[in-house]
Amino acid sequence: MTTALDELVARSRRIGEDPTLVVYGGGNTSAKGTIVDHLGREQRVMWVKGSGADLRGSSESDYPALRLDDLLPLRTFEEMSDQEMTELVSRALLDPSARRPSIETLLHAFLPFTHIDHVHADAICALTNHADGPRVAREALGEGFAYVDWMRPGFTLSKVVGDLASYEGVVLAHHGLVTWGATSDECWDRTDRTVQRARDFINDQRLRVDAGPSASDMPDEEIERLLLHLRGALCKTGRRVLRVDGRLRAVADRSDVDAVVAGGVSSADHMLRIKPRSVVVRSSESAASDIAAYAGDYVAYVARNADLMPRGYSAHDPMPKVALVPGLGAVTTGATQREAEVAADIALHTHQVAATVADRFGAPEPLDEVETFRFDYWPMELYKLTLRPTAPDLAGAIVVVTGAASGIGRGIALELATRGASLVLADLDGTGLTEVAAHIAESGAAQPELVAGDQTDESVVEETVRRAVRVFGGLDGAVINAGIGVTGNLDDLTLDQWESGLRINLTSGFLLTRAALRVLKEQAMGGSLVYIASKNAFGPGAGFGAYSVSKAGMVQLMRIAALEGGKHGVRANAINPDAVFDHSRLWDDGLREERAAAHGIKPEELEDFYAARNILGRRVTTRDVAQTAAFLLSEASSRTTGAVIPVDGGVAGAFPR
Ligand code: ZN
């Protein structure tokens, strides 16, 4: 038998699939019915969406059940604070451990209908977000719909809407629509038909302005410079990634883009993810000053409204989440690309609504400043942020790792991914890279960008760094790790063997250092270069000359990078690992046999031999090296440059000097 709850979940998922109705946690739905409780008593209940839950893909547990007999008497209260409301509503929960019900729970309870939808539809917001909202909404939807001016959700709005049950539905200015039905189908039909009527009405209006595309394509080089300048300015209050979104090009190119942005967010709840306003940035030249001006305005707005700041809360980060760039689209920010994509999805709807208003009804109007501030700092809304996991220590950091398909590079990639870094992974071995990426995907960490190619090739190295800029918006560091093992006594080595050791282990490191330094200087927010050298740099081995010389050279390269990068805040440090075997290909192709023979042992005894040789008597793993690399990339090592850290279990003959 299909229950009211089943119907509610199915209808809600259907609504959630349509981003013109709701985006990311917006809107809520309810159904009323009876259930038999744990003592066999029949109870009248209402299921309503939990606060912060997403209608799309929602399931039964997202709809806590509340006893109507404990909710309906609340309507007799004259007034009620948000705090009181939250406490009283939670007392009506059948299961006290269920998720917190929506802020709009009482609105659903006070309307006497079995099924209720509340959506933040773009078309409805386009009807209301301007000076002529009430008239336009009435003309579009007819007298059957009540119109309620902006009011923050809560007890008062619930009572106001509860008194409007004789209508077909309620339009909430700067917010959305409430509709209902005796059955779930009837409810869905009314939501669908009402929004469609609004869309049709809008399309029938004549275009008032011709704000058609005015900007030509931004050239590639300018895009890269713009991203670096933007990121340098935005990261003054913490690292974040940037993401370019071409879907907002049509809005960004409008001649009235400043007026569109001034229209603010379409539905108030959007400001939780994209702030009350976006910024317009026109070129790499102006990027830094545009961001500084935005941040200054935001700080001033908080200062003007400081009296309204709820106790225990402090100002949000003053940086914008969305920049509209004529000739490009939008650049949005987040701790990960995914978060930046969510911001772009919301910005797309918010700015398209404002553009529609400008086209059809005149200047889009935002909420006034005081109401904006009250919503921006509303504990009931900010509660949703507490439902998210806290960001790991390298969230927002962008790092290139070479030689990432196996061994130490692979271990570093996995470690940095779990710490929240956005990664560009490079290796000659494309298949290995794909496997590492799959491993990262399984862990739930952000997807890395992959570059399969030869890091001794200048153009591949340039592309590796460019990818970090184009995909993630900049660069914070590089782990220079690609390398090979070359064995043979000096009198046996061919010139080719000697040169390939230097080219792959050292010259590739120079190329990446050069490319990274250029980008880091342009971005002007410092950076960290980590060189994976070797215990052999200080403690060379006979028969291992080409390798040992290249690694000693790498330590010297690191020192020069530290000297030259210092005034730009770029740090450079090296790690000297020894005898790391797990997931490594270094020991293939005869190196294992070679080294075993050199030490007079069997090849399979090599791991234990190396472990026994070091002071701590322990095997060294890729994870040990990776944790040191993560430290050198993090703020925890912000005063360390030009250093070498051994991760070798302690080898006296290779102590740094
Ligand atoms: Zn709402």
XYZ file of C-alpha atoms and ligand atoms in Angstrom:
658
model
C 0.000 0.000 0.000
C 1.306 3.445 -0.889
C 1.328 5.702 2.141
C 1.180 9.490 2.268
C 4.895 9.413 3.177
C 5.742 7.349 0.065
C 3.836 9.814 -2.081
C 5.554 12.734 -0.385
C 9.028 11.315 -1.009
C 8.238 10.557 -4.663
C 6.756 14.009 -5.284
C 9.619 15.767 -3.478
C 12.232 13.950 -5.538
C 10.400 14.953 -8.682
C 10.426 18.614 -7.606
C 14.087 18.335 -6.636
C 14.985 17.136 -10.133
C 13.966 20.514 -11.574
C 16.494 23.245 -10.702
C 14.093 25.958 -11.892
C 11.916 24.975 -8.894
C 14.533 24.458 -6.172
C 18.320 24.247 -5.880
C 20.480 22.621 -3.187
C 18.421 22.345 -0.049
C 15.915 24.984 -1.116
C 12.151 24.531 -0.722
C 10.266 22.011 1.361
C 7.265 19.724 1.189
C 4.930 17.981 3.609
C 2.160 15.419 3.924
C -0.296 14.676 6.734
C -1.639 11.281 7.750
C -2.005 8.896 10.656
C 0.388 6.350 12.041
C 0.295 3.874 14.901
C 2.951 4.708 17.487
C 5.100 2.377 19.619
C 2.266 1.961 22.162
C -0.319 1.094 19.526
C -2.019 4.508 19.633
C -3.189 6.121 16.449
C -1.541 9.525 15.974
C -2.226 12.344 13.517
C 1.137 13.306 12.091
C 2.792 15.538 9.551
C 5.955 14.566 7.695
C 7.988 17.582 6.662
C 11.390 17.960 5.023
C 14.332 18.249 7.418
C 16.267 21.523 7.622
C 19.101 21.548 5.073
C 17.950 18.332 3.347
C 17.925 18.328 -0.444
C 14.622 17.439 -2.104
C 16.534 15.861 -4.974
C 17.307 12.252 -4.136
C 15.721 12.589 -0.691
C 14.487 9.530 1.207
C 12.066 8.774 4.072
C 14.593 9.654 6.762
C 14.749 13.220 5.377
C 11.109 13.692 6.447
C 10.743 13.538 10.226
C 7.202 12.878 11.547
C 5.647 15.360 14.013
C 2.482 14.982 16.111
C -0.086 17.453 14.779
C -1.774 17.547 18.186
C 1.453 19.070 19.529
C 1.865 21.525 16.655
C -1.624 22.942 16.043
C -2.075 24.489 19.531
C 1.005 26.644 18.877
C -1.123 28.739 16.557
C -2.774 30.380 19.582
C 0.543 32.028 20.561
C 0.745 35.747 19.852
C 4.427 35.607 19.041
C 7.302 33.216 19.338
C 11.071 33.621 18.965
C 12.969 31.370 16.559
C 14.584 29.685 19.533
C 11.229 28.957 21.214
C 9.788 27.759 17.930
C 12.656 25.332 17.366
C 12.260 23.916 20.873
C 8.472 23.616 20.720
C 8.512 22.076 17.257
C 11.144 19.542 18.273
C 8.891 18.435 21.167
C 6.373 17.280 18.569
C 8.864 14.918 16.917
C 7.819 11.276 17.142
C 11.440 10.275 17.096
C 13.428 12.855 19.101
C 16.630 11.716 17.396
C 15.245 12.451 13.903
C 16.822 15.293 11.931
C 15.730 18.827 12.709
C 12.528 19.655 10.779
C 12.389 22.598 8.372
C 12.247 26.207 9.576
C 8.935 26.341 7.719
C 7.373 23.416 9.642
C 4.624 25.516 11.240
C 3.670 27.030 7.887
C 2.944 23.494 6.709
C 1.181 22.569 9.947
C -1.148 25.596 10.039
C -2.438 24.978 6.506
C -5.198 22.329 6.702
C -4.156 20.404 3.582
C -2.915 16.849 3.244
C -0.169 17.660 0.745
C 1.775 20.942 0.543
C 4.630 22.078 -1.721
C 6.837 25.063 -1.109
C 9.238 25.825 -3.971
C 11.666 28.696 -4.638
C 10.778 28.773 -8.349
C 12.741 31.112 -10.619
C 9.597 32.190 -12.480
C 7.798 33.155 -9.258
C 10.791 35.180 -8.009
C 10.907 36.937 -11.396
C 7.294 38.028 -10.827
C 8.038 39.534 -7.414
C 11.592 40.922 -7.308
C 10.881 44.464 -8.525
C 8.834 47.500 -7.530
C 5.664 46.291 -9.264
C 5.647 42.768 -7.778
C 2.100 42.597 -6.295
C 0.405 43.817 -9.494
C 2.462 41.590 -11.804
C 1.889 38.493 -9.655
C -1.857 39.120 -9.612
C -1.956 39.660 -13.360
C 0.084 36.521 -14.005
C -1.645 34.106 -11.615
C -5.076 35.669 -11.074
C -6.984 36.562 -7.912
C -6.737 32.983 -6.628
C -3.239 33.556 -5.304
C -2.432 35.544 -2.202
C 0.672 37.768 -2.187
C 2.829 38.144 0.897
C 5.585 40.754 0.947
C 9.029 39.657 2.053
C 9.045 38.317 5.555
C 11.684 36.060 7.059
C 10.368 32.500 7.552
C 9.356 31.656 11.104
C 6.359 31.825 13.403
C 4.817 35.067 12.084
C 5.012 34.051 8.422
C 3.524 30.651 9.349
C 0.504 32.345 10.939
C 0.096 34.767 8.035
C 0.145 31.953 5.464
C -2.015 29.731 7.676
C -4.752 32.356 7.375
C -4.674 32.203 3.574
C -6.096 28.687 3.191
C -9.069 29.965 1.185
C -6.730 30.757 -1.728
C -5.283 28.338 -4.290
C -1.794 29.178 -3.146
C 0.491 31.902 -1.793
C 3.222 33.892 -3.526
C 6.055 34.873 -1.182
C 8.038 37.856 -2.516
C 11.824 37.300 -2.854
C 11.231 33.766 -1.741
C 8.879 31.425 -3.642
C 5.491 29.755 -3.793
C 3.256 27.671 -1.505
C 0.642 25.381 -3.087
C -1.407 22.457 -1.829
C -3.805 19.663 -2.713
C -5.990 16.967 -1.195
C -3.900 14.357 -2.959
C -0.234 14.271 -3.848
C -1.030 14.381 -7.583
C -3.304 17.365 -7.159
C -0.586 19.152 -5.195
C 2.093 18.468 -7.822
C -0.289 19.535 -10.606
C -0.961 22.837 -8.945
C 2.718 23.555 -8.340
C 3.555 22.635 -11.903
C 0.678 24.541 -13.493
C 1.215 27.668 -11.404
C 4.907 27.890 -12.229
C 4.136 27.261 -15.895
C 1.580 30.093 -15.867
C 4.212 32.393 -14.418
C 6.698 31.363 -17.132
C 4.146 31.891 -19.905
C 3.193 35.285 -18.538
C 6.852 36.362 -18.415
C 7.461 35.212 -21.983
C 4.421 37.151 -23.182
C 5.825 40.445 -21.862
C 7.577 42.642 -24.364
C 11.348 43.020 -23.968
C 12.071 46.376 -22.356
C 15.780 46.537 -22.909
C 18.103 45.121 -25.456
C 20.946 44.134 -23.214
C 22.293 41.673 -25.767
C 25.824 40.262 -25.740
C 28.394 43.013 -25.897
C 31.652 41.327 -24.939
C 33.999 39.409 -27.231
C 35.731 36.189 -26.156
C 38.453 36.728 -23.585
C 41.809 35.470 -24.977
C 43.348 32.389 -23.300
C 46.350 34.230 -21.902
C 44.141 36.891 -20.375
C 41.920 34.191 -18.811
C 44.946 32.625 -17.128
C 46.233 35.976 -15.884
C 42.771 36.927 -14.670
C 42.399 33.666 -12.725
C 45.795 34.118 -11.068
C 45.107 37.740 -10.118
C 41.626 36.861 -8.873
C 42.890 33.967 -6.812
C 45.734 35.997 -5.340
C 43.205 38.603 -4.205
C 40.526 36.155 -2.994
C 42.915 33.973 -1.007
C 43.958 36.819 1.298
C 41.455 35.310 3.754
C 42.181 31.621 3.023
C 42.858 29.216 0.195
C 40.134 28.343 -2.259
C 39.849 26.970 -5.781
C 38.259 28.816 -8.670
C 36.083 27.415 -11.413
C 35.112 28.988 -14.729
C 31.483 28.494 -15.790
C 30.478 29.387 -19.329
C 26.761 29.006 -18.593
C 26.767 32.491 -17.078
C 28.357 34.049 -20.161
C 25.012 35.388 -21.436
C 24.395 37.202 -18.150
C 27.995 38.396 -17.779
C 28.017 39.830 -21.312
C 24.905 41.962 -20.794
C 25.448 45.701 -21.072
C 23.444 46.066 -17.820
C 25.373 43.385 -15.907
C 26.000 45.793 -13.023
C 22.250 46.344 -12.583
C 21.644 42.580 -12.729
C 24.218 42.002 -9.986
C 22.738 44.864 -7.959
C 19.451 42.906 -7.975
C 21.011 40.552 -5.415
C 19.865 36.960 -4.970
C 16.532 35.775 -6.399
C 15.406 33.705 -3.407
C 16.798 34.759 -0.042
C 18.166 31.294 0.808
C 20.663 31.550 -2.084
C 22.762 33.945 -0.024
C 23.820 31.110 2.262
C 25.941 29.718 -0.597
C 26.734 32.699 -2.829
C 26.520 35.699 -0.445
C 23.973 38.510 -0.918
C 25.857 39.932 -3.910
C 28.219 38.879 -6.690
C 30.996 41.016 -8.142
C 31.680 42.062 -11.744
C 35.328 41.751 -12.835
C 36.277 42.970 -16.298
C 39.994 42.227 -16.661
C 43.119 40.850 -15.015
C 44.227 44.476 -14.578
C 41.264 45.375 -12.394
C 40.774 42.013 -10.648
C 42.728 42.755 -7.462
C 41.144 46.183 -6.928
C 37.638 44.885 -7.777
C 37.963 42.171 -5.124
C 39.451 44.582 -2.580
C 36.561 47.005 -3.179
C 33.982 44.219 -2.773
C 35.585 43.027 0.472
C 35.727 46.609 1.759
C 32.027 47.104 0.992
C 31.147 43.858 2.745
C 33.100 44.831 5.863
C 31.368 48.231 5.872
C 27.933 46.586 5.501
C 28.638 44.351 8.489
C 29.832 47.348 10.508
C 26.677 49.360 9.654
C 24.487 46.499 10.874
C 26.600 45.326 13.796
C 23.710 45.950 16.221
C 21.751 43.197 14.481
C 24.508 40.592 14.729
C 23.183 37.665 16.777
C 25.114 36.894 19.936
C 27.960 34.437 19.454
C 28.270 35.008 15.703
C 31.001 36.839 13.831
C 31.344 38.339 10.356
C 31.521 35.955 7.400
C 34.511 35.908 5.100
C 34.233 39.216 3.170
C 35.227 37.733 -0.198
C 32.677 37.174 -2.991
C 31.722 33.636 -4.023
C 30.758 34.592 -7.574
C 32.496 36.917 -10.042
C 30.794 37.672 -13.359
C 33.371 38.225 -16.080
C 32.254 39.665 -19.441
C 33.700 37.624 -22.292
C 34.104 34.568 -20.066
C 31.095 33.807 -17.824
C 31.379 33.328 -14.099
C 34.304 32.486 -11.872
C 33.046 30.894 -8.660
C 34.967 29.762 -5.597
C 34.899 26.950 -3.065
C 37.055 24.595 -1.024
C 36.729 22.168 -3.940
C 35.676 22.349 -7.551
C 32.436 20.647 -6.574
C 31.639 23.396 -4.071
C 32.476 26.016 -6.693
C 30.155 24.228 -9.122
C 27.299 24.372 -6.608
C 27.883 28.129 -6.298
C 27.743 28.427 -10.098
C 24.524 26.403 -10.278
C 22.872 28.735 -7.764
C 24.356 31.872 -9.356
C 22.974 30.786 -12.718
C 19.410 30.774 -11.361
C 19.801 33.894 -9.241
C 21.261 36.028 -12.039
C 18.972 34.681 -14.752
C 16.003 35.723 -12.613
C 17.419 39.250 -12.208
C 18.111 39.419 -15.959
C 14.534 38.303 -16.695
C 13.201 40.985 -14.349
C 15.324 43.613 -16.109
C 14.135 42.414 -19.520
C 10.443 42.255 -18.698
C 9.541 44.326 -15.629
C 12.254 46.955 -15.045
C 15.105 47.240 -12.548
C 15.443 44.160 -10.299
C 15.245 45.122 -6.631
C 17.120 43.326 -3.862
C 15.859 42.980 -0.301
C 16.696 46.113 1.663
C 19.983 46.101 3.527
C 18.589 45.429 6.983
C 16.531 42.431 5.830
C 19.518 41.198 3.830
C 21.687 41.391 6.927
C 19.083 39.692 9.100
C 18.948 36.780 6.674
C 22.729 36.747 6.049
C 23.266 36.316 9.803
C 20.151 34.338 10.695
C 21.038 31.471 13.064
C 18.186 29.331 11.670
C 19.770 29.482 8.218
C 23.379 29.288 9.402
C 22.463 26.076 11.238
C 22.528 24.364 7.829
C 26.249 25.079 7.572
C 26.884 23.130 10.765
C 25.519 20.026 9.031
C 28.524 20.034 6.699
C 31.773 18.282 7.574
C 34.615 20.624 8.555
C 37.149 21.282 5.822
C 40.412 19.292 6.023
C 43.728 21.169 6.387
C 44.627 21.364 2.692
C 41.125 22.297 1.489
C 41.397 24.880 -1.266
C 45.091 24.138 -1.925
C 46.145 23.332 -5.500
C 49.147 21.034 -5.920
C 50.919 19.399 -8.865
C 52.454 15.977 -8.161
C 54.728 14.383 -10.769
C 55.491 10.690 -10.943
C 52.079 10.213 -9.343
C 51.179 6.869 -10.920
C 53.230 4.722 -8.539
C 55.370 4.567 -5.431
C 56.063 7.744 -3.465
C 54.190 9.990 -5.922
C 51.112 7.784 -5.666
C 51.318 7.796 -1.862
C 51.628 11.593 -1.829
C 48.661 11.978 -4.192
C 46.450 9.810 -1.956
C 47.533 11.623 1.206
C 47.020 15.117 -0.244
C 43.629 14.111 -1.651
C 42.352 12.949 1.738
C 43.544 16.256 3.195
C 41.339 18.116 0.754
C 43.880 19.355 -1.806
C 42.893 19.808 -5.446
C 45.473 17.904 -7.485
C 47.027 17.802 -10.916
C 48.702 14.403 -11.195
C 51.329 13.840 -13.875
C 53.129 10.717 -15.020
C 54.355 8.993 -18.155
C 52.085 6.092 -17.221
C 48.523 7.138 -18.065
C 47.005 3.825 -16.984
C 48.626 4.088 -13.575
C 47.309 7.637 -13.214
C 43.771 6.466 -13.977
C 44.100 3.792 -11.282
C 45.259 6.358 -8.723
C 42.354 8.632 -9.701
C 39.903 5.743 -9.236
C 41.384 5.101 -5.793
C 40.898 8.770 -4.902
C 37.320 8.689 -6.203
C 36.582 5.674 -3.952
C 37.783 7.618 -0.919
C 35.264 10.345 -1.731
C 37.975 13.001 -2.187
C 37.908 15.574 -4.996
C 38.700 14.266 -8.478
C 42.242 15.048 -9.623
C 43.172 16.380 -13.053
C 45.470 13.982 -14.930
C 48.334 14.777 -17.319
C 49.877 11.735 -18.998
C 53.186 12.694 -20.574
C 56.927 13.002 -20.316
C 58.016 15.522 -17.678
C 61.337 16.004 -19.461
C 59.354 17.577 -22.315
C 59.112 21.333 -21.834
C 55.669 21.569 -23.404
C 54.278 18.783 -21.189
C 55.571 20.538 -18.079
C 54.062 23.854 -19.212
C 50.746 22.091 -19.861
C 50.841 20.456 -16.413
C 51.068 23.818 -14.673
C 48.631 25.503 -17.070
C 46.095 22.774 -16.263
C 46.262 23.675 -12.571
C 45.471 27.279 -13.464
C 42.708 26.556 -15.973
C 40.955 23.851 -13.964
C 41.496 24.993 -10.369
C 42.308 28.683 -10.815
C 45.938 28.749 -9.670
C 48.718 26.904 -7.879
C 49.946 26.540 -4.296
C 52.662 23.990 -4.678
C 54.369 21.241 -6.592
C 55.815 17.937 -5.502
C 58.746 17.277 -7.822
C 58.998 13.546 -7.693
C 59.211 11.981 -11.164
C 62.378 9.950 -11.416
C 64.117 6.694 -12.289
C 66.813 4.530 -10.770
C 70.025 4.188 -12.813
C 72.608 1.619 -11.710
C 76.097 0.853 -12.893
C 79.669 1.662 -11.951
C 81.124 4.776 -13.492
C 83.422 2.817 -15.753
C 80.456 0.812 -17.072
C 77.821 3.555 -17.517
C 76.939 4.552 -21.054
C 76.546 8.229 -21.870
C 72.867 7.546 -22.534
C 72.336 6.031 -19.070
C 74.153 8.915 -17.422
C 72.210 11.529 -19.355
C 68.823 9.904 -18.878
C 69.395 9.904 -15.099
C 70.130 13.633 -15.163
C 67.335 14.468 -17.596
C 64.577 12.545 -15.862
C 65.587 13.146 -12.253
C 67.043 16.650 -12.441
C 66.217 18.538 -15.654
C 62.513 17.710 -15.324
C 62.718 19.189 -11.822
C 64.235 22.380 -13.227
C 61.467 22.651 -15.854
C 58.710 22.267 -13.295
C 60.438 24.660 -10.886
C 60.622 27.286 -13.631
C 56.994 26.865 -14.741
C 55.707 26.844 -11.160
C 57.732 29.910 -10.096
C 56.369 31.946 -13.011
C 52.784 31.166 -12.048
C 53.357 31.609 -8.305
C 54.910 35.051 -8.864
C 51.970 36.157 -11.027
C 49.491 34.893 -8.432
C 51.417 36.671 -5.652
C 50.349 34.548 -2.696
C 53.515 32.518 -2.067
C 53.728 28.771 -2.512
C 55.642 25.642 -1.588
C 57.880 23.458 -3.744
C 58.737 20.011 -2.409
C 61.605 18.063 -3.964
C 61.668 14.316 -3.461
C 65.435 13.728 -3.421
C 66.999 10.695 -1.744
C 69.129 9.493 1.137
C 71.692 9.043 -1.643
C 72.031 12.823 -2.017
C 74.111 12.852 1.198
C 74.951 9.160 1.480
C 75.782 7.980 -2.040
C 76.203 4.344 -2.980
C 78.883 2.778 -5.156
C 77.399 1.505 -8.402
C 74.565 4.053 -8.109
C 76.370 7.122 -9.398
C 74.052 8.506 -12.076
C 71.166 8.374 -9.605
C 73.087 9.782 -6.630
C 74.503 12.691 -8.624
C 71.077 13.613 -9.989
C 69.571 13.575 -6.477
C 72.426 15.670 -5.053
C 71.744 18.099 -7.893
C 68.094 18.161 -6.930
C 68.961 19.250 -3.384
C 71.040 22.069 -4.827
C 68.189 23.001 -7.218
C 65.880 23.176 -4.201
C 68.283 25.533 -2.408
C 68.448 27.901 -5.386
C 64.628 27.837 -5.647
C 64.461 28.719 -1.934
C 66.888 31.627 -2.433
C 65.114 33.007 -5.504
C 61.540 32.271 -4.387
C 61.872 33.688 -0.877
C 61.046 37.296 -1.703
C 57.841 36.069 -3.375
C 56.876 33.961 -0.377
C 57.691 30.762 -2.234
C 59.298 28.114 -0.053
C 61.357 25.187 -1.293
C 62.315 22.107 0.702
C 63.477 18.583 0.018
C 62.680 15.175 1.432
C 65.308 12.438 1.466
C 63.573 9.072 1.613
C 65.323 5.745 1.602
C 64.286 2.250 0.604
C 60.593 2.819 -0.063
C 59.139 -0.258 -1.705
C 55.332 -0.206 -1.543
C 53.612 0.402 -4.888
C 56.995 1.399 -6.295
C 58.291 0.661 -9.781
C 61.731 2.040 -8.979
C 62.877 -1.461 -8.015
C 61.667 -3.125 -11.207
C 63.900 -3.697 -14.212
C 66.762 -5.189 -12.270
C 67.410 -2.537 -9.618
C 66.282 -4.864 -6.821
C 68.630 -7.654 -7.999
C 71.417 -5.185 -8.558
C 71.227 -3.645 -5.073
C 70.779 -7.056 -3.426
C 73.926 -8.295 -5.154
C 75.801 -5.144 -4.099
C 74.887 -5.897 -0.462
C 75.498 -9.638 -0.796
C 71.920 -10.711 -0.030
C 68.957 -12.276 -1.869
C 66.601 -9.904 -3.760
C 63.611 -10.798 -1.516
C 65.657 -9.865 1.569
C 66.158 -6.288 0.420
C 63.277 -4.653 2.397
C 64.419 -6.226 5.661
C 68.031 -5.446 4.915
C 67.293 -1.735 4.494
C 65.063 -1.676 7.574
C 67.758 -3.330 9.682
C 70.327 -0.847 8.398
C 68.586 2.302 9.670
C 68.801 3.641 13.221
C 65.135 3.080 14.044
C 65.185 -0.368 12.452
C 61.933 0.297 10.603
C 60.676 -0.011 7.078
C 59.880 3.289 5.356
C 56.567 3.503 3.478
C 55.153 5.867 0.863
C 52.743 7.139 3.527
C 55.666 8.210 5.753
C 57.056 10.297 2.910
C 53.582 11.586 1.990
C 52.906 12.911 5.481
C 56.141 14.886 5.415
C 55.250 16.255 1.971
C 51.821 17.319 3.282
C 53.538 19.090 6.195
C 55.856 20.977 3.847
C 52.890 22.030 1.684
C 50.834 23.185 4.661
C 50.885 26.362 6.715
C 52.352 24.309 9.565
C 55.770 24.665 7.892
C 55.329 28.305 6.880
C 58.690 29.370 8.389
C 60.735 26.575 6.824
C 62.572 26.924 3.519
C 65.813 25.531 2.101
C 65.586 22.501 4.403
C 66.119 18.799 3.841
C 64.072 16.343 5.898
C 65.224 12.720 5.869
C 62.475 10.096 5.904
C 64.817 7.121 5.992
C 64.478 5.613 9.452
C 67.731 7.398 10.362
C 70.919 6.789 8.365
C 73.924 8.370 10.104
C 75.976 8.492 6.912
C 73.218 10.523 5.240
C 72.426 13.048 7.965
C 71.773 16.393 6.231
C 74.704 18.722 6.176
Zn 11.401 28.786 1.566
